[in-house]
Amino acid sequence: MSDEQKQIYADFEAEAIPHMDSLYNFALRMTGDTDDANDLIQETYLKSFRFFDKFEKGTNCKAWMFRIMKNTYINSYRKQVKEPDKVDYEEIENFYENIKSSWTDTSHLEKDLYDNLLDDEISEAVNSLPEDFRTVILLCDIEGFSYEEIADFVDCPIGTVRSRLHRARKILFTKLYKYAEGKGYLSARR
Amino acid sequence: MENKKNIKELITAYLDNELKSQEELNDFMREIEKDPSFEFDLKTEALTKKLINKKAVNRVTPDKIKRNIREKISREQIIRVRKNPLISKIYSPKFISYSTVGIIILALLLLLINRPKQTLNNISEQTGNNNMLVLAQSYFKNFLNGDNKIQFTSDNPEEIKNFFQDKGVKYVTFVPTYNNYSLAGALVSEHHGEKFAHHIYTAKNGKIIYIFQVHENYFQGDSIIQLSEDLLNYLRNGNKYISRQSNFVTVLRKQNDNVLAFISNSTDKELPDNF
């Protein structure tokens, strides 16, 4: 093995391998299937390694690998996934405004939701979002990407990213609120 | 109304630290203070962000997947090195100038253009301890003698492929199915430190088909396993090489990137056509 090849391997080890869990979770949430996620992450790593000489050193390797995963997902995995039902955003807005008018003290609401909702219930709510909304939520709130990086990833303007995030969080909030209400997690103190 | 919608979206940007300038931040704060109803929006959106960030389940990549990824990468690395043993050196300016590279390429092109057409009759004899045909026949005989034993029993091609991978075979394997023959199992051999895939089929009459397969890159560079260049070219052109001995038949052919040796003690004259 030449010194150059050894260096590529060492750089890949240092730059790409640490993002494995993030990519794995993204793969799981996008495909909704363990086997597909297992295949998708392996394919992503193999492609990333093959094209690692194209990666511009000093730029964001994690974002670069997420883009490779996205393209692989779109080409080979997306068609196999059943898209969640479309969301009626106007209905969400109306429901949200009702919640807003019924709470005067939000501190109880925050505590009730944060303390009572289980991790799996939140994950399930995120996974049930339509793909466009789910993608921006995962990239922003879980992976911590900037709007610019997300815009680059989803190939749309930053303003669209912001608007999509706003809507996605509102949809999620109303979903979680309805769920918590149904489970009796919300106290009467409003 | 439109302004209200804009301010709500600015809440999103504020929570994500995306209001970059002090001016933007000051404008936003002024709007928020003007209308106390925005406080609810700010708090619920902050809560939603916190719930996702802190409570959505994050899983750890399973060890098997981590292992597979590392294996695939090192396999890819080996394939690259084997594929381009010269090229990797040529890339270094210390070794050869561009003009020398040009001459080499030209010479190779001329050789390629002027090479004689290969037929089965004028392929040279396959000899030597590292020759794939010799090795395949030797593995087959050892298997019949009981010196080589099945290490993994399964009639499922996918399980056989996984076995090869788990045992360190660094290439994608081909495991077909045949009428009248059942997949019996597989074994992995080691040759000069590298692992190679073998699998076996049996028929009710006791006859067997033995397949030994090798990735093409193993024939390149400082090859661990060899075939004469004329035979390799013959196979690369999509031909089958058939060699009949008194009690068994050997067929060599290419399947994707692998060269496969099929050996059978069957007397069925048509069997090689199915390989």
XYZ file of C-alpha atoms in Angstrom:
465
model
C 0.000 0.000 0.000
C 1.474 3.389 -0.960
C 1.891 6.203 1.586
C -0.815 8.145 -0.227
C -3.291 5.286 0.123
C -2.370 4.801 3.767
C -3.034 8.488 4.351
C -6.460 8.309 2.633
C -7.387 5.365 4.831
C -6.202 7.159 7.994
C -8.066 10.347 7.031
C -11.226 8.395 6.326
C -10.921 6.653 9.688
C -10.548 9.999 11.463
C -13.104 12.019 9.483
C -15.838 9.601 8.473
C -16.029 6.750 10.968
C -17.021 8.973 13.957
C -20.316 9.863 12.197
C -21.508 6.277 11.986
C -24.147 6.479 14.720
C -25.608 9.728 13.354
C -25.844 8.243 9.879
C -27.266 5.007 11.227
C -30.034 6.826 13.082
C -30.800 8.961 10.057
C -30.957 5.825 7.903
C -33.290 4.159 10.396
C -35.612 7.155 10.521
C -35.672 7.678 6.782
C -36.213 4.061 5.760
C -38.282 3.018 8.792
C -36.806 -0.452 8.439
C -33.802 -1.990 10.213
C -32.685 -4.149 7.284
C -32.903 -1.252 4.837
C -31.063 1.007 7.293
C -28.326 -1.613 7.677
C -27.899 -1.818 3.907
C -28.153 1.929 3.424
C -25.432 2.802 5.921
C -23.068 0.163 4.528
C -23.635 1.403 1.004
C -23.111 4.993 2.155
C -19.783 4.193 3.798
C -18.533 2.219 0.835
C -19.439 5.043 -1.569
C -17.932 7.636 0.751
C -14.687 5.684 0.838
C -14.650 5.255 -2.924
C -15.079 8.975 -3.445
C -13.141 10.172 -0.436
C -10.471 11.667 -2.681
C -13.228 14.034 -3.910
C -13.981 15.211 -0.375
C -12.597 18.672 0.198
C -10.476 18.566 3.336
C -11.465 21.078 5.973
C -15.132 21.118 4.941
C -17.921 19.375 6.851
C -17.419 15.639 6.368
C -20.617 14.787 8.230
C -22.705 16.953 5.863
C -20.878 15.445 2.872
C -21.693 11.912 4.040
C -25.317 12.810 4.756
C -25.620 13.988 1.157
C -24.204 10.685 -0.082
C -26.695 8.855 2.121
C -29.551 11.003 0.834
C -28.701 10.269 -2.803
C -28.349 6.564 -2.094
C -31.640 6.618 -0.218
C -33.451 8.400 -3.054
C -32.009 6.083 -5.697
C -32.519 2.768 -3.982
C -34.656 2.907 -0.869
C -37.263 5.644 -1.038
C -39.633 3.784 -3.350
C -39.935 0.954 -0.867
C -41.235 3.194 1.904
C -44.887 3.968 2.359
C -45.240 7.701 2.772
C -47.197 8.773 5.887
C -50.534 10.449 5.250
C -50.435 14.064 4.125
C -51.028 16.646 6.841
C -53.855 19.173 6.744
C -51.873 22.151 8.002
C -54.888 24.407 8.342
C -56.453 21.911 10.713
C -53.201 21.836 12.678
C -53.192 25.636 12.902
C -56.771 25.694 14.188
C -56.078 23.026 16.759
C -52.930 24.853 17.856
C -54.821 28.129 18.303
C -57.352 26.299 20.511
C -54.566 24.967 22.686
C -53.069 28.429 22.851
C -56.294 29.991 24.048
C -56.871 27.348 26.711
C -53.519 27.762 28.507
C -52.626 30.859 30.479
C -49.660 29.370 32.298
C -47.374 27.482 29.971
C -45.014 26.287 32.701
C -47.404 23.447 33.648
C -47.850 22.487 30.018
C -44.085 22.318 29.497
C -43.580 20.228 32.620
C -46.476 17.869 31.860
C -45.268 17.157 28.354
C -41.560 16.931 29.130
C -41.960 14.760 32.225
C -44.618 12.407 30.942
C -43.916 11.790 27.288
C -41.767 8.718 26.761
C -38.744 8.677 24.471
C -40.365 6.118 22.179
C -43.549 8.186 21.913
C -41.523 11.184 20.741
C -39.531 9.084 18.279
C -42.723 7.647 16.884
C -44.196 11.127 16.418
C -41.054 12.257 14.562
C -41.108 9.160 12.373
C -44.748 9.737 11.475
C -44.002 13.146 9.908
C -44.132 13.421 6.119
C -40.645 13.015 4.653
C -39.988 16.712 3.878
C -40.795 17.736 7.438
C -39.082 14.744 9.010
C -35.853 15.458 7.112
C -35.479 19.045 8.305
C -36.350 18.127 11.890
C -33.780 15.346 11.972
C -31.074 17.488 10.406
C -31.726 20.527 12.578
C -32.888 19.271 15.962
C -31.012 15.998 16.157
C -27.935 16.501 14.003
C -27.491 20.217 14.604
C -26.949 21.243 10.980
C -27.204 24.946 10.114
C -29.967 26.238 7.837
C -27.400 26.702 5.096
C -26.298 23.082 5.329
C -29.897 21.867 5.407
C -30.787 24.055 2.416
C -27.892 22.514 0.543
C -29.022 19.039 1.575
C -32.693 19.394 0.639
C -31.875 21.639 -2.315
C -34.159 24.542 -1.482
C -33.761 28.137 -0.219
C -32.976 28.868 3.434
C -36.381 30.565 3.818
C -38.079 27.305 2.847
C -36.014 25.420 5.412
C -37.086 27.854 8.126
C -40.734 27.673 7.106
C -40.647 23.869 6.893
C -39.050 23.639 10.331
C -41.653 25.953 11.809
C -44.484 23.880 10.390
C -42.853 20.585 11.291
C -42.497 21.634 14.935
C -46.074 22.833 15.060
C -47.317 19.549 13.623
C -45.219 17.662 16.133
C -46.345 19.780 19.046
C -50.041 19.284 18.262
C -49.467 15.559 17.720
C -47.714 15.211 21.069
C -50.299 17.398 22.797
C -53.188 15.286 21.475
C -51.351 12.151 22.495
C -50.576 13.474 25.994
C -54.166 14.619 26.423
C -55.463 11.191 25.409
C -53.118 9.489 27.875
C -54.158 11.838 30.696
C -50.664 13.328 30.990
C -51.924 16.943 31.143
C -52.847 18.446 34.495
C -55.927 20.597 35.023
C -53.808 23.631 36.040
C -54.066 25.957 33.105
C -51.580 38.443 9.389
C -48.696 37.922 6.986
C -46.465 39.854 9.367
C -47.580 37.605 12.233
C -46.667 34.529 10.194
C -43.261 36.042 9.488
C -42.656 36.730 13.149
C -43.626 33.148 14.003
C -41.068 31.901 11.522
C -38.520 34.271 13.034
C -39.180 32.504 16.346
C -38.022 29.322 14.626
C -34.882 31.046 13.356
C -34.244 32.582 16.789
C -34.453 29.209 18.510
C -32.049 27.741 15.976
C -29.520 30.573 16.399
C -30.089 31.612 12.830
C -30.740 35.317 13.466
C -27.217 36.223 12.597
C -26.980 40.001 12.924
C -27.590 42.090 16.023
C -29.985 44.202 13.996
C -32.131 41.170 13.095
C -32.095 40.094 16.712
C -33.118 43.533 17.979
C -35.985 43.789 15.462
C -37.202 40.355 16.476
C -37.092 41.180 20.201
C -39.042 44.392 19.643
C -41.805 42.503 17.777
C -42.009 39.821 20.445
C -42.296 42.360 23.257
C -45.071 44.213 21.422
C -47.385 41.190 21.396
C -47.429 38.936 24.512
C -49.251 36.160 22.614
C -45.943 35.291 20.904
C -44.644 34.079 24.248
C -46.776 30.936 23.957
C -45.433 30.271 20.447
C -41.877 30.778 21.601
C -42.265 28.482 24.599
C -44.090 25.659 22.815
C -41.671 25.657 19.909
C -38.688 25.698 22.276
C -40.264 22.801 24.170
C -40.825 20.823 20.958
C -37.219 21.354 19.904
C -36.020 20.280 23.355
C -38.235 17.170 23.343
C -36.836 16.057 19.982
C -33.267 16.853 20.893
C -33.261 15.342 24.361
C -35.798 12.556 24.195
C -35.983 11.110 20.673
C -34.323 7.709 20.828
C -30.862 7.457 19.324
C -29.543 4.010 18.617
C -25.972 2.823 18.447
C -24.885 1.176 15.190
C -24.945 -2.603 15.766
C -21.493 -4.172 16.100
C -22.139 -6.477 13.151
C -22.830 -3.499 10.886
C -19.742 -1.658 12.147
C -17.698 -4.771 11.430
C -19.219 -5.155 7.957
C -18.466 -1.549 7.109
C -14.838 -1.872 8.162
C -14.491 -5.144 6.254
C -16.000 -3.639 3.116
C -13.676 -0.667 3.319
C -10.565 -2.772 3.801
C -11.718 -5.035 0.951
C -12.139 -1.962 -1.218
C -8.683 -0.833 -0.188
C -7.175 -4.190 -1.198
C -9.002 -4.153 -4.506
C -7.703 -0.649 -5.216
C -4.130 -1.581 -4.435
C -4.302 -4.752 -6.488
C -6.038 -3.017 -9.345
C -3.522 -0.221 -9.551
C -0.178 -1.434 -8.203
C 1.673 0.449 -10.891
C -0.656 3.377 -11.141
C -0.263 4.195 -7.455
C 3.480 4.525 -8.005
C 3.130 6.297 -11.312
C 1.044 8.943 -9.582
C 4.083 9.874 -7.556
C 6.092 12.402 -9.570
C 9.318 11.064 -8.054
C 9.117 7.892 -10.102
C 8.269 8.477 -13.699
C 7.690 11.545 -15.783
C 4.484 12.059 -17.739
C 6.268 11.324 -21.002
C 7.340 7.889 -19.708
C 3.753 7.166 -18.724
C 2.683 8.161 -22.207
C 5.162 5.750 -23.771
C 3.994 2.905 -21.525
C 0.350 3.546 -22.402
C 1.221 3.659 -26.104
C 3.145 0.391 -25.825
C 0.246 -1.266 -24.013
C -2.172 -0.045 -26.652
C 0.015 -1.441 -29.424
C 0.284 -4.747 -27.612
C -3.473 -4.834 -27.200
C -4.141 -4.032 -30.845
C -1.639 -6.585 -32.145
C -2.401 -9.449 -29.768
C -3.288 -12.748 -31.455
C -6.916 -13.884 -31.333
C -7.259 -16.443 -28.565
C -8.931 -19.788 -29.058
C -9.322 -22.705 -26.674
C -6.792 -24.776 -28.646
C -3.806 -22.512 -28.257
C -4.203 -21.648 -24.573
C -1.039 -22.535 -22.721
C -0.870 -25.283 -20.166
C -1.850 -24.304 -16.632
C 0.879 -25.274 -14.189
C 2.358 -24.248 -10.857
C 1.279 -24.429 -7.229
C -0.462 -21.050 -7.406
C -2.361 -21.737 -10.620
C -6.113 -21.516 -10.031
C -6.962 -24.532 -12.187
C -4.335 -26.646 -10.437
C -5.475 -25.396 -7.049
C -9.171 -25.998 -7.826
C -8.531 -29.595 -8.874
C -6.354 -30.170 -5.846
C -9.017 -28.733 -3.489
C -11.622 -30.929 -5.172
C -9.516 -34.091 -4.764
C -8.795 -33.209 -1.145
C -12.506 -32.754 -0.596
C -13.273 -36.174 -2.072
C -10.516 -37.723 0.102
C -11.971 -36.089 3.188
C -8.938 -33.836 3.748
C -11.021 -30.738 3.017
C -14.261 -30.690 4.962
C -17.405 -28.584 4.814
C -17.105 -25.922 7.517
C -20.618 -24.552 7.229
C -23.711 -26.531 6.319
C -26.609 -24.727 4.685
C -28.787 -25.009 1.597
C -29.438 -21.271 1.602
C -27.273 -19.249 -0.852
C -27.560 -16.091 1.251
C -26.367 -17.881 4.379
C -23.436 -19.281 2.418
C -22.531 -15.793 1.197
C -22.728 -14.465 4.759
C -20.514 -17.299 5.936
C -17.876 -16.328 3.365
C -18.050 -12.727 4.472
C -17.889 -13.602 8.188
C -14.869 -15.810 7.571
C -12.924 -13.008 5.907
C -13.465 -13.561 2.178
C -12.894 -10.081 0.787
C -14.990 -10.239 -2.365
C -18.636 -10.582 -3.333
C -19.395 -14.236 -3.967
C -21.691 -15.966 -6.436
C -23.763 -18.906 -5.174
C -26.129 -20.222 -7.873
C -28.691 -23.038 -7.576
C -28.951 -26.103 -9.853
C -31.698 -28.549 -10.729
C -31.104 -32.018 -9.236
C -28.272 -30.705 -7.045
C -28.722 -29.416 -3.489
C -26.487 -26.894 -1.862
C -24.622 -28.810 0.853
C -22.372 -26.204 2.419
C -19.201 -24.209 2.160
C -15.636 -23.892 3.282
C -13.050 -21.150 3.278
C -9.425 -21.848 2.421
C -6.384 -19.732 3.148
C -3.724 -19.157 0.528
C -0.801 -16.783 1.207
C -2.787 -15.205 4.045
C -5.888 -14.493 1.928
C -9.271 -16.229 2.323
C -11.030 -17.909 -0.616
C -14.569 -19.185 -1.066
C -15.547 -22.767 -1.916
C -18.989 -24.330 -1.882
C -20.406 -27.718 -2.684
C -23.572 -29.198 -4.157
C -24.612 -32.844 -3.957
C -26.987 -34.949 -6.045
C -28.971 -38.012 -4.913
C -26.658 -40.278 -6.909
C -23.677 -39.129 -4.809
C -22.174 -36.920 -7.512
C -21.002 -33.452 -6.508
C -20.370 -30.039 -7.946
C -17.523 -28.123 -6.324
C -17.133 -24.386 -6.925
C -13.994 -22.422 -6.091
C -14.131 -18.717 -6.856
C -11.517 -15.970 -6.845
C -11.868 -12.244 -7.396
C -10.141 -11.139 -10.583
C -7.922 -8.673 -8.752
C -6.075 -11.534 -7.119
C -4.604 -12.304 -10.554
C -3.132 -8.831 -10.904
C 0.033 -7.251 -9.572
C 1.991 -9.571 -7.292
C -0.634 -12.244 -7.837
C -1.262 -14.770 -5.091
C -3.229 -16.933 -7.500
C -2.431 -17.185 -11.168
C -3.871 -18.119 -14.531
C -1.981 -17.667 -17.750
C -2.703 -14.313 -19.372
C -4.074 -15.994 -22.518
C -6.564 -18.000 -20.441
C -7.576 -14.939 -18.451
C -8.235 -13.019 -21.653
C -10.168 -15.965 -23.030
C -12.406 -15.937 -19.933
C -12.721 -12.132 -19.964
C -14.151 -12.432 -23.462
C -17.030 -14.429 -22.015
C -15.736 -17.903 -22.924
C -15.828 -21.072 -20.855
C -12.678 -23.140 -20.489
C -13.498 -26.853 -20.181
C -10.958 -29.460 -19.146
C -11.993 -33.134 -18.972
C -10.106 -35.712 -16.946
C -11.003 -39.402 -16.777
C -13.175 -39.058 -13.697
C -14.092 -35.362 -13.460
C -14.643 -32.252 -15.493
C -13.447 -28.726 -14.691
C -14.992 -25.592 -16.126
C -13.571 -22.102 -15.688
C -15.590 -19.022 -16.459
C -16.033 -15.450 -15.311
C -19.020 -14.249 -13.280
C -18.972 -10.486 -12.714
C -15.555 -9.800 -11.133
C -14.851 -13.383 -10.101
C -13.295 -16.294 -11.914
C -15.136 -19.471 -10.984
C -13.840 -23.028 -11.185
C -16.646 -25.605 -11.358
C -15.561 -29.203 -10.856
C -17.817 -32.217 -10.941
C -17.453 -35.977 -10.919
C -20.797 -36.260 -12.708
C -20.851 -38.257 -15.943
C -23.574 -35.991 -17.297
C -21.992 -34.676 -20.506
C -24.320 -31.658 -20.587
C -23.545 -30.510 -17.066
C -20.715 -28.105 -18.098
C -23.230 -26.233 -20.251
C -25.149 -25.387 -17.100
C -22.144 -23.876 -15.340
